[in-house]
Each structure stands twice: as C-alpha cells, then as structure tokens.
GROMACS .gro file of C-alpha atoms in nm:
model
  351
    1UNK     CA    1  -2.613   2.348   1.512
    2UNK     CA    2  -2.753   2.050   1.326
    3UNK     CA    3  -2.643   1.717   1.468
    4UNK     CA    4  -2.563   1.441   1.222
    5UNK     CA    5  -2.732   1.189   1.447
    6UNK     CA    6  -3.062   1.378   1.414
    7UNK     CA    7  -3.080   1.468   1.047
    8UNK     CA    8  -2.828   1.282   0.837
    9UNK     CA    9  -2.863   0.915   0.922
   10UNK     CA   10  -2.828   0.808   0.553
   11UNK     CA   11  -2.496   0.994   0.530
   12UNK     CA   12  -2.378   0.829   0.852
   13UNK     CA   13  -2.460   0.491   0.702
   14UNK     CA   14  -2.268   0.577   0.385
   15UNK     CA   15  -1.955   0.677   0.577
   16UNK     CA   16  -1.982   0.374   0.805
   17UNK     CA   17  -1.918   0.166   0.492
   18UNK     CA   18  -1.576   0.328   0.438
   19UNK     CA   19  -1.265   0.149   0.554
   20UNK     CA   20  -1.097   0.487   0.625
   21UNK     CA   21  -1.144   0.614   0.981
   22UNK     CA   22  -1.345   0.941   0.970
   23UNK     CA   23  -1.436   1.178   1.254
   24UNK     CA   24  -1.681   1.465   1.190
   25UNK     CA   25  -1.664   1.775   1.410
   26UNK     CA   26  -1.877   2.088   1.432
   27UNK     CA   27  -1.770   2.451   1.456
   28UNK     CA   28  -1.754   2.424   1.834
   29UNK     CA   29  -1.483   2.160   1.803
   30UNK     CA   30  -1.707   1.876   1.920
   31UNK     CA   31  -1.743   1.535   1.763
   32UNK     CA   32  -2.067   1.477   1.575
   33UNK     CA   33  -1.995   1.131   1.437
   34UNK     CA   34  -1.736   0.854   1.421
   35UNK     CA   35  -1.771   0.601   1.143
   36UNK     CA   36  -1.715   0.233   1.218
   37UNK     CA   37  -1.348   0.240   1.114
   38UNK     CA   38  -1.283   0.535   1.348
   39UNK     CA   39  -1.464   0.360   1.630
   40UNK     CA   40  -1.233   0.060   1.586
   41UNK     CA   41  -0.924   0.280   1.559
   42UNK     CA   42  -1.002   0.484   1.871
   43UNK     CA   43  -1.167   0.197   2.063
   44UNK     CA   44  -1.468   0.422   2.125
   45UNK     CA   45  -1.832   0.398   2.025
   46UNK     CA   46  -2.000   0.674   1.820
   47UNK     CA   47  -2.255   0.725   2.097
   48UNK     CA   48  -1.987   0.791   2.359
   49UNK     CA   49  -1.783   1.011   2.126
   50UNK     CA   50  -2.071   1.236   2.014
   51UNK     CA   51  -2.050   1.575   2.180
   52UNK     CA   52  -1.700   1.526   2.319
   53UNK     CA   53  -1.431   1.786   2.249
   54UNK     CA   54  -1.171   1.705   1.984
   55UNK     CA   55  -0.901   1.801   2.231
   56UNK     CA   56  -1.013   1.512   2.449
   57UNK     CA   57  -1.059   1.255   2.173
   58UNK     CA   58  -0.742   1.347   1.981
   59UNK     CA   59  -0.507   1.531   2.216
   60UNK     CA   60  -0.233   1.689   2.004
   61UNK     CA   61  -0.099   2.044   1.989
   62UNK     CA   62  -0.101   2.061   1.607
   63UNK     CA   63  -0.470   1.976   1.559
   64UNK     CA   64  -0.644   2.300   1.670
   65UNK     CA   65  -0.464   2.515   1.410
   66UNK     CA   66  -0.526   2.257   1.137
   67UNK     CA   67  -0.898   2.244   1.220
   68UNK     CA   68  -0.908   2.625   1.212
   69UNK     CA   69  -0.760   2.618   0.860
   70UNK     CA   70  -1.021   2.365   0.753
   71UNK     CA   71  -1.295   2.607   0.861
   72UNK     CA   72  -1.139   2.864   0.627
   73UNK     CA   73  -1.177   2.623   0.336
   74UNK     CA   74  -0.833   2.460   0.331
   75UNK     CA   75  -0.731   2.096   0.362
   76UNK     CA   76  -0.417   1.994   0.544
   77UNK     CA   77  -0.245   1.664   0.620
   78UNK     CA   78  -0.057   1.614   0.944
   79UNK     CA   79   0.178   1.319   0.944
   80UNK     CA   80   0.281   1.084   1.222
   81UNK     CA   81   0.081   1.239   1.503
   82UNK     CA   82   0.131   1.067   1.838
   83UNK     CA   83  -0.209   1.054   2.008
   84UNK     CA   84  -0.194   0.969   2.378
   85UNK     CA   85  -0.418   0.685   2.489
   86UNK     CA   86  -0.490   0.513   2.818
   87UNK     CA   87  -0.212   0.445   3.065
   88UNK     CA   88   0.018   0.151   2.981
   89UNK     CA   89  -0.063   0.168   2.609
   90UNK     CA   90   0.174   0.324   2.352
   91UNK     CA   91   0.059   0.639   2.167
   92UNK     CA   92  -0.159   0.589   1.861
   93UNK     CA   93   0.042   0.696   1.555
   94UNK     CA   94  -0.173   0.839   1.275
   95UNK     CA   95  -0.165   1.050   0.961
   96UNK     CA   96  -0.460   1.288   0.973
   97UNK     CA   97  -0.614   1.485   0.684
   98UNK     CA   98  -0.850   1.764   0.797
   99UNK     CA   99  -1.091   1.901   0.536
  100UNK     CA  100  -1.409   2.111   0.522
  101UNK     CA  101  -1.728   1.910   0.475
  102UNK     CA  102  -2.073   2.039   0.379
  103UNK     CA  103  -2.172   2.344   0.179
  104UNK     CA  104  -2.451   2.481   0.400
  105UNK     CA  105  -2.339   2.700   0.686
  106UNK     CA  106  -2.608   2.556   0.913
  107UNK     CA  107  -2.475   2.202   0.874
  108UNK     CA  108  -2.107   2.257   0.791
  109UNK     CA  109  -1.858   2.023   0.951
  110UNK     CA  110  -1.493   1.934   0.925
  111UNK     CA  111  -1.389   1.576   0.860
  112UNK     CA  112  -1.072   1.423   1.000
  113UNK     CA  113  -0.954   1.121   0.798
  114UNK     CA  114  -0.720   0.913   1.010
  115UNK     CA  115  -0.475   0.652   0.884
  116UNK     CA  116  -0.276   0.452   1.140
  117UNK     CA  117   0.095   0.454   1.070
  118UNK     CA  118   0.422   0.338   1.216
  119UNK     CA  119   0.719   0.575   1.176
  120UNK     CA  120   0.978   0.297   1.171
  121UNK     CA  121   0.831   0.168   0.845
  122UNK     CA  122   0.822   0.503   0.665
  123UNK     CA  123   1.111   0.519   0.422
  124UNK     CA  124   1.310   0.307   0.666
  125UNK     CA  125   1.627   0.142   0.549
  126UNK     CA  126   1.670   0.331   0.221
  127UNK     CA  127   2.049   0.299   0.221
  128UNK     CA  128   2.058  -0.077   0.296
  129UNK     CA  129   1.782  -0.131   0.039
  130UNK     CA  130   1.967   0.054  -0.235
  131UNK     CA  131   2.295  -0.119  -0.157
  132UNK     CA  132   2.151  -0.470  -0.145
  133UNK     CA  133   1.928  -0.405  -0.447
  134UNK     CA  134   2.223  -0.283  -0.653
  135UNK     CA  135   2.429  -0.582  -0.542
  136UNK     CA  136   2.148  -0.823  -0.636
  137UNK     CA  137   2.107  -0.660  -0.979
  138UNK     CA  138   2.482  -0.679  -1.041
  139UNK     CA  139   2.487  -1.042  -0.933
  140UNK     CA  140   2.194  -1.116  -1.167
  141UNK     CA  141   2.386  -0.974  -1.463
  142UNK     CA  142   2.692  -1.181  -1.370
  143UNK     CA  143   2.478  -1.497  -1.359
  144UNK     CA  144   2.290  -1.436  -1.684
  145UNK     CA  145   2.568  -1.499  -1.939
  146UNK     CA  146   2.718  -1.822  -1.794
  147UNK     CA  147   2.364  -1.949  -1.739
  148UNK     CA  148   2.297  -1.923  -2.113
  149UNK     CA  149   2.620  -2.111  -2.183
  150UNK     CA  150   2.526  -2.382  -1.935
  151UNK     CA  151   2.188  -2.433  -2.100
  152UNK     CA  152   2.341  -2.445  -2.449
  153UNK     CA  153   2.602  -2.701  -2.340
  154UNK     CA  154   2.327  -2.922  -2.192
  155UNK     CA  155   2.136  -2.911  -2.520
  156UNK     CA  156   2.448  -3.011  -2.718
  157UNK     CA  157   2.522  -3.292  -2.472
  158UNK     CA  158   2.165  -3.419  -2.502
  159UNK     CA  159   2.209  -3.474  -2.877
  160UNK     CA  160   2.515  -3.695  -2.817
  161UNK     CA  161   2.362  -3.918  -2.551
  162UNK     CA  162   2.250  -4.258  -2.685
  163UNK     CA  163   1.984  -4.351  -2.428
  164UNK     CA  164   1.663  -4.170  -2.327
  165UNK     CA  165   1.718  -4.230  -1.955
  166UNK     CA  166   2.048  -4.040  -1.978
  167UNK     CA  167   1.879  -3.752  -2.155
  168UNK     CA  168   1.653  -3.709  -1.853
  169UNK     CA  169   1.954  -3.566  -1.667
  170UNK     CA  170   2.018  -3.303  -1.932
  171UNK     CA  171   1.649  -3.209  -1.918
  172UNK     CA  172   1.691  -3.144  -1.544
  173UNK     CA  173   1.983  -2.911  -1.623
  174UNK     CA  174   1.781  -2.727  -1.891
  175UNK     CA  175   1.473  -2.688  -1.669
  176UNK     CA  176   1.680  -2.554  -1.379
  177UNK     CA  177   1.867  -2.316  -1.610
  178UNK     CA  178   1.532  -2.186  -1.739
  179UNK     CA  179   1.404  -2.142  -1.383
  180UNK     CA  180   1.714  -1.946  -1.283
  181UNK     CA  181   1.684  -1.743  -1.604
  182UNK     CA  182   1.330  -1.639  -1.511
  183UNK     CA  183   1.455  -1.547  -1.164
  184UNK     CA  184   1.728  -1.328  -1.313
  185UNK     CA  185   1.472  -1.158  -1.540
  186UNK     CA  186   1.263  -1.075  -1.235
  187UNK     CA  187   1.566  -0.929  -1.059
  188UNK     CA  188   1.655  -0.701  -1.350
  189UNK     CA  189   1.318  -0.635  -1.515
  190UNK     CA  190   1.220  -0.342  -1.291
  191UNK     CA  191   1.525  -0.146  -1.412
  192UNK     CA  192   1.390  -0.111  -1.764
  193UNK     CA  193   1.341   0.256  -1.875
  194UNK     CA  194   1.005   0.405  -1.777
  195UNK     CA  195   0.755   0.449  -2.060
  196UNK     CA  196   0.550   0.734  -1.917
  197UNK     CA  197   0.192   0.809  -2.015
  198UNK     CA  198  -0.143   0.906  -1.865
  199UNK     CA  199  -0.352   0.632  -1.705
  200UNK     CA  200  -0.627   0.571  -1.451
  201UNK     CA  201  -0.506   0.407  -1.129
  202UNK     CA  202  -0.836   0.221  -1.090
  203UNK     CA  203  -0.788   0.057  -1.430
  204UNK     CA  204  -0.453  -0.071  -1.302
  205UNK     CA  205  -0.601  -0.196  -0.975
  206UNK     CA  206  -0.899  -0.362  -1.143
  207UNK     CA  207  -0.666  -0.542  -1.382
  208UNK     CA  208  -0.458  -0.663  -1.087
  209UNK     CA  209  -0.773  -0.761  -0.896
  210UNK     CA  210  -0.892  -0.979  -1.185
  211UNK     CA  211  -0.552  -1.146  -1.227
  212UNK     CA  212  -0.512  -1.228  -0.858
  213UNK     CA  213  -0.880  -1.318  -0.821
  214UNK     CA  214  -0.846  -1.578  -1.098
  215UNK     CA  215  -0.554  -1.754  -0.928
  216UNK     CA  216  -0.645  -1.708  -0.559
  217UNK     CA  217  -0.844  -1.972  -0.366
  218UNK     CA  218  -1.221  -1.929  -0.366
  219UNK     CA  219  -1.223  -1.835   0.005
  220UNK     CA  220  -1.007  -1.525  -0.060
  221UNK     CA  221  -1.224  -1.215  -0.118
  222UNK     CA  222  -1.084  -0.903  -0.284
  223UNK     CA  223  -1.280  -0.585  -0.201
  224UNK     CA  224  -1.247  -0.231  -0.336
  225UNK     CA  225  -1.277   0.105  -0.164
  226UNK     CA  226  -1.197   0.359  -0.436
  227UNK     CA  227  -1.216   0.737  -0.449
  228UNK     CA  228  -1.375   0.792  -0.792
  229UNK     CA  229  -1.263   1.156  -0.809
  230UNK     CA  230  -0.893   1.070  -0.849
  231UNK     CA  231  -0.764   1.208  -1.182
  232UNK     CA  232  -0.530   1.033  -1.423
  233UNK     CA  233  -0.169   0.979  -1.319
  234UNK     CA  234   0.149   1.007  -1.522
  235UNK     CA  235   0.378   0.706  -1.517
  236UNK     CA  236   0.465   0.369  -1.665
  237UNK     CA  237   0.133   0.184  -1.644
  238UNK     CA  238   0.282  -0.155  -1.729
  239UNK     CA  239   0.551  -0.138  -1.462
  240UNK     CA  240   0.304  -0.014  -1.201
  241UNK     CA  241   0.074  -0.307  -1.287
  242UNK     CA  242   0.371  -0.531  -1.202
  243UNK     CA  243   0.436  -0.345  -0.875
  244UNK     CA  244   0.075  -0.367  -0.757
  245UNK     CA  245   0.048  -0.727  -0.879
  246UNK     CA  246   0.344  -0.827  -0.663
  247UNK     CA  247   0.193  -0.657  -0.357
  248UNK     CA  248  -0.157  -0.799  -0.402
  249UNK     CA  249  -0.024  -1.147  -0.477
  250UNK     CA  250   0.178  -1.122  -0.157
  251UNK     CA  251  -0.145  -1.041   0.029
  252UNK     CA  252  -0.329  -1.333  -0.136
  253UNK     CA  253  -0.055  -1.572  -0.026
  254UNK     CA  254  -0.083  -1.434   0.328
  255UNK     CA  255  -0.456  -1.512   0.360
  256UNK     CA  256  -0.437  -1.875   0.249
  257UNK     CA  257  -0.717  -2.052   0.433
  258UNK     CA  258  -0.960  -1.765   0.384
  259UNK     CA  259  -0.952  -1.392   0.430
  260UNK     CA  260  -1.020  -1.050   0.283
  261UNK     CA  261  -0.795  -0.824   0.076
  262UNK     CA  262  -0.900  -0.459   0.043
  263UNK     CA  263  -0.773  -0.223  -0.227
  264UNK     CA  264  -0.821   0.140  -0.122
  265UNK     CA  265  -0.741   0.472  -0.292
  266UNK     CA  266  -0.738   0.817  -0.137
  267UNK     CA  267  -0.591   1.159  -0.211
  268UNK     CA  268  -0.360   1.305   0.054
  269UNK     CA  269  -0.321   1.681   0.046
  270UNK     CA  270  -0.018   1.888   0.146
  271UNK     CA  271   0.185   1.570   0.177
  272UNK     CA  272   0.563   1.553   0.210
  273UNK     CA  273   0.714   1.281  -0.003
  274UNK     CA  274   1.091   1.231  -0.026
  275UNK     CA  275   1.159   1.574   0.125
  276UNK     CA  276   0.933   1.744  -0.132
  277UNK     CA  277   0.598   1.898  -0.041
  278UNK     CA  278   0.321   1.794  -0.282
  279UNK     CA  279  -0.020   1.957  -0.309
  280UNK     CA  280  -0.171   1.616  -0.379
  281UNK     CA  281  -0.042   1.261  -0.344
  282UNK     CA  282  -0.220   0.938  -0.434
  283UNK     CA  283  -0.229   0.689  -0.149
  284UNK     CA  284  -0.313   0.330  -0.241
  285UNK     CA  285  -0.352   0.079   0.040
  286UNK     CA  286  -0.345  -0.299   0.004
  287UNK     CA  287  -0.480  -0.444   0.326
  288UNK     CA  288  -0.521  -0.810   0.418
  289UNK     CA  289  -0.657  -1.004   0.714
  290UNK     CA  290  -0.372  -1.255   0.724
  291UNK     CA  291  -0.164  -1.350   1.027
  292UNK     CA  292   0.074  -1.055   0.987
  293UNK     CA  293   0.447  -1.027   0.924
  294UNK     CA  294   0.688  -1.158   1.184
  295UNK     CA  295   0.849  -0.867   1.372
  296UNK     CA  296   1.196  -0.999   1.286
  297UNK     CA  297   1.115  -0.962   0.915
  298UNK     CA  298   0.930  -0.631   0.926
  299UNK     CA  299   1.231  -0.401   0.897
  300UNK     CA  300   1.376  -0.608   0.610
  301UNK     CA  301   1.062  -0.695   0.416
  302UNK     CA  302   1.160  -0.491   0.108
  303UNK     CA  303   1.515  -0.626   0.085
  304UNK     CA  304   1.600  -0.885  -0.183
  305UNK     CA  305   1.584  -1.252  -0.085
  306UNK     CA  306   1.381  -1.182   0.231
  307UNK     CA  307   1.064  -1.393   0.248
  308UNK     CA  308   0.849  -1.549   0.519
  309UNK     CA  309   0.755  -1.839   0.287
  310UNK     CA  310   0.975  -2.143   0.236
  311UNK     CA  311   0.903  -2.135  -0.139
  312UNK     CA  312   0.932  -1.756  -0.174
  313UNK     CA  313   1.208  -1.586  -0.374
  314UNK     CA  314   1.195  -1.264  -0.173
  315UNK     CA  315   1.190  -1.051  -0.490
  316UNK     CA  316   0.827  -0.947  -0.533
  317UNK     CA  317   0.824  -0.665  -0.278
  318UNK     CA  318   1.179  -0.559  -0.371
  319UNK     CA  319   1.077  -0.513  -0.734
  320UNK     CA  320   0.756  -0.335  -0.630
  321UNK     CA  321   0.949  -0.089  -0.415
  322UNK     CA  322   1.206  -0.022  -0.686
  323UNK     CA  323   0.934   0.056  -0.944
  324UNK     CA  324   0.756   0.286  -0.700
  325UNK     CA  325   1.084   0.457  -0.607
  326UNK     CA  326   1.155   0.526  -0.975
  327UNK     CA  327   0.816   0.698  -1.002
  328UNK     CA  328   0.917   0.934  -0.720
  329UNK     CA  329   0.691   0.751  -0.476
  330UNK     CA  330   0.727   0.552  -0.156
  331UNK     CA  331   0.591   0.237   0.003
  332UNK     CA  332   0.563   0.138   0.366
  333UNK     CA  333   0.416  -0.145   0.568
  334UNK     CA  334   0.220  -0.163   0.891
  335UNK     CA  335   0.155  -0.516   1.015
  336UNK     CA  336  -0.017  -0.683   1.307
  337UNK     CA  337  -0.201  -1.011   1.347
  338UNK     CA  338  -0.520  -0.991   1.143
  339UNK     CA  339  -0.431  -0.669   0.960
  340UNK     CA  340  -0.137  -0.595   0.732
  341UNK     CA  341  -0.133  -0.275   0.524
  342UNK     CA  342   0.098  -0.183   0.240
  343UNK     CA  343   0.063   0.189   0.167
  344UNK     CA  344   0.186   0.315  -0.170
  345UNK     CA  345   0.231   0.689  -0.225
  346UNK     CA  346   0.264   0.836  -0.575
  347UNK     CA  347   0.293   1.207  -0.656
  348UNK     CA  348   0.009   1.352  -0.864
  349UNK     CA  349   0.069   1.610  -1.136
  350UNK     CA  350  -0.010   1.964  -1.023
  351UNK     CA  351  -0.340   2.075  -1.176
   0.00000   0.00000   0.00000
C-alpha cells in the first residue's frame, strides 16, 4: 500500500488548502491523511491520525458499510452522524460523504468529506416560519395602500403651506412613507413568480461577492472555495442573487472590525432534501469569523423581524429562506463564537 505521506506530498498540500474537512483512508480501513480542516474538526494532528483505524477515529455503526460501497465505486452521504468524543464532551454531529479517490489500484483511497452540523437547525421551525411569514406578507399588503394615500396627502398639504419651515414637516412624512414603502417591497418581493432558467451558481456568487466587497469595510476579506465541476442549475437567477446577497451581507455586518467570509460550493450525493432523495444536491456555505449568533436568537433567526442588530429590519434572512424554499431547497445555520455557517441546499437536475 502506498502511503500518502511518502509519495503524494503535493496532493496533501492541495487538500490542506480546502476548508472542507477531508479524511483519506486505505483499503485496510486506516487513515492515510487528514487535511488541516479535518485536524481542526477532530482535534487531532495528521501525524497522530495516520495509520489509525477509521473505527477508532470515527466510531459509528453506519460508516463501515458506506466505506465498503465507496470501494465498489459508489458515493454515499450519511447525514447527522453522532461521533462520540472524549468524556464530558457532546458527540460531534457531522454530515459525511464517502467517495472513491484515485484511479490506480496501487494507490486507491476513499475520501470522507465531513461537514459539522447541528440537527436542531435543520429545517427547524418550518410551521412557525410559514405562519409568521404569511402573517407578515399579509400585513405588508394591508399597509401598502394606506401608505400611498398618506404620502399623497402630505404632498398635497405641502403645496398649501405658505412657509418653507412648515414644509419641512411634510418632507419628514414623505421620507418616512418612502422608507416604509421600501420595507413593504422587501417583505413582499420574494413572492414574485419564479422566472426559471439555466445559470452557473459561481456567476451568482461572484456577482454577490463583488457587490458586498464594494460596500464592506476594507478589513473584511471575502474568500472563495468553489468546486469548478458543478454544472448549471435551473432556477430564478435574479431571486437567488437576492437570497445570497442577503446572507452574505448579513455575514459582512457580523464581522465589522475585521474578519473573513468564505463562500464554498460542494456537491452532496444521495442527499435527502424535504423528504425527497436526490442523487445530487448543491451545498453552498457562507461562513464568517464573526462573534456568532446569540443562542436565544438561533432558533428564530429566519423569522421576520428577528435581528441581533439595533438597526436591523429582520427581513434579510427571512426573504432568503423563502426564496430558497420556493426553489425546493433548504437553509440552516450553525453558529459559535468565531465561526458561523449558513448552509444552503438546492436540488440539482438529474443528469
């Protein structure tokens, strides 16, 4: 058996640059390499991990059969695995995609791509979200018409007022009516009919990256970790730009004072999404190094009018989730101090 540490140092270096945690195992079920992300995830150095049995590094009953399938040429994704760790620490919750790696029999390996997850965030609170979202949309429609009348009445009043200092008050009314009008548009805009077409997800993300990069402080860095093999998706490109823009802007506001935002794309295989098994699902992750979301807000972060910022409207993530939902996808959040991840899942057309 060829050991990666002996013959493939350049490949190790390449995988160490990935933000996704990867573990490489040989046909004997022993670890040959952990990239840097996996070392951080498992709190274990590559040197200590090399040669250890998978059953010891990742103790879970479902893994042996999945690894066996990978050796037969298949890829499989196991979701929400609870991996036991040291005493007095909760289990590590991960999604794990196991795939064959390497064409030569003498150097073939399997790769386990591990994504930390938290079950309570996955599709949590769908019913409250839908109820509150529908209520907010209905309220927005009720506000829209009288708001237009209020603005019009202020304009008519302004024409009748003799002094400029009095007209300042009508200008306040008009400005506030316009501000509320924009807020209403944001609350109802995501319910426009989808205009589906083919598009490249990286074109969407690069557009969002440029927009947020232009308005973010200079000490906020936006990095990319893309899988270039991802094919075109089918959906409403314009609305998805808005969804991703809301999420990335949210991340940029979280790292005020300096930090890093990472945009990552991966394909998840044999993935269950909204009770439907998909052969392939696009996973996009927006990760930031901000202070994290307060635990009290975590379960409600996608609900309308919920925001951790005093000047926030609490609509950005709500609109993003609604757009993603209408594309048959899902969004979840995993947050801790120094690392917050929003994971967006979109079904890919069967090839």
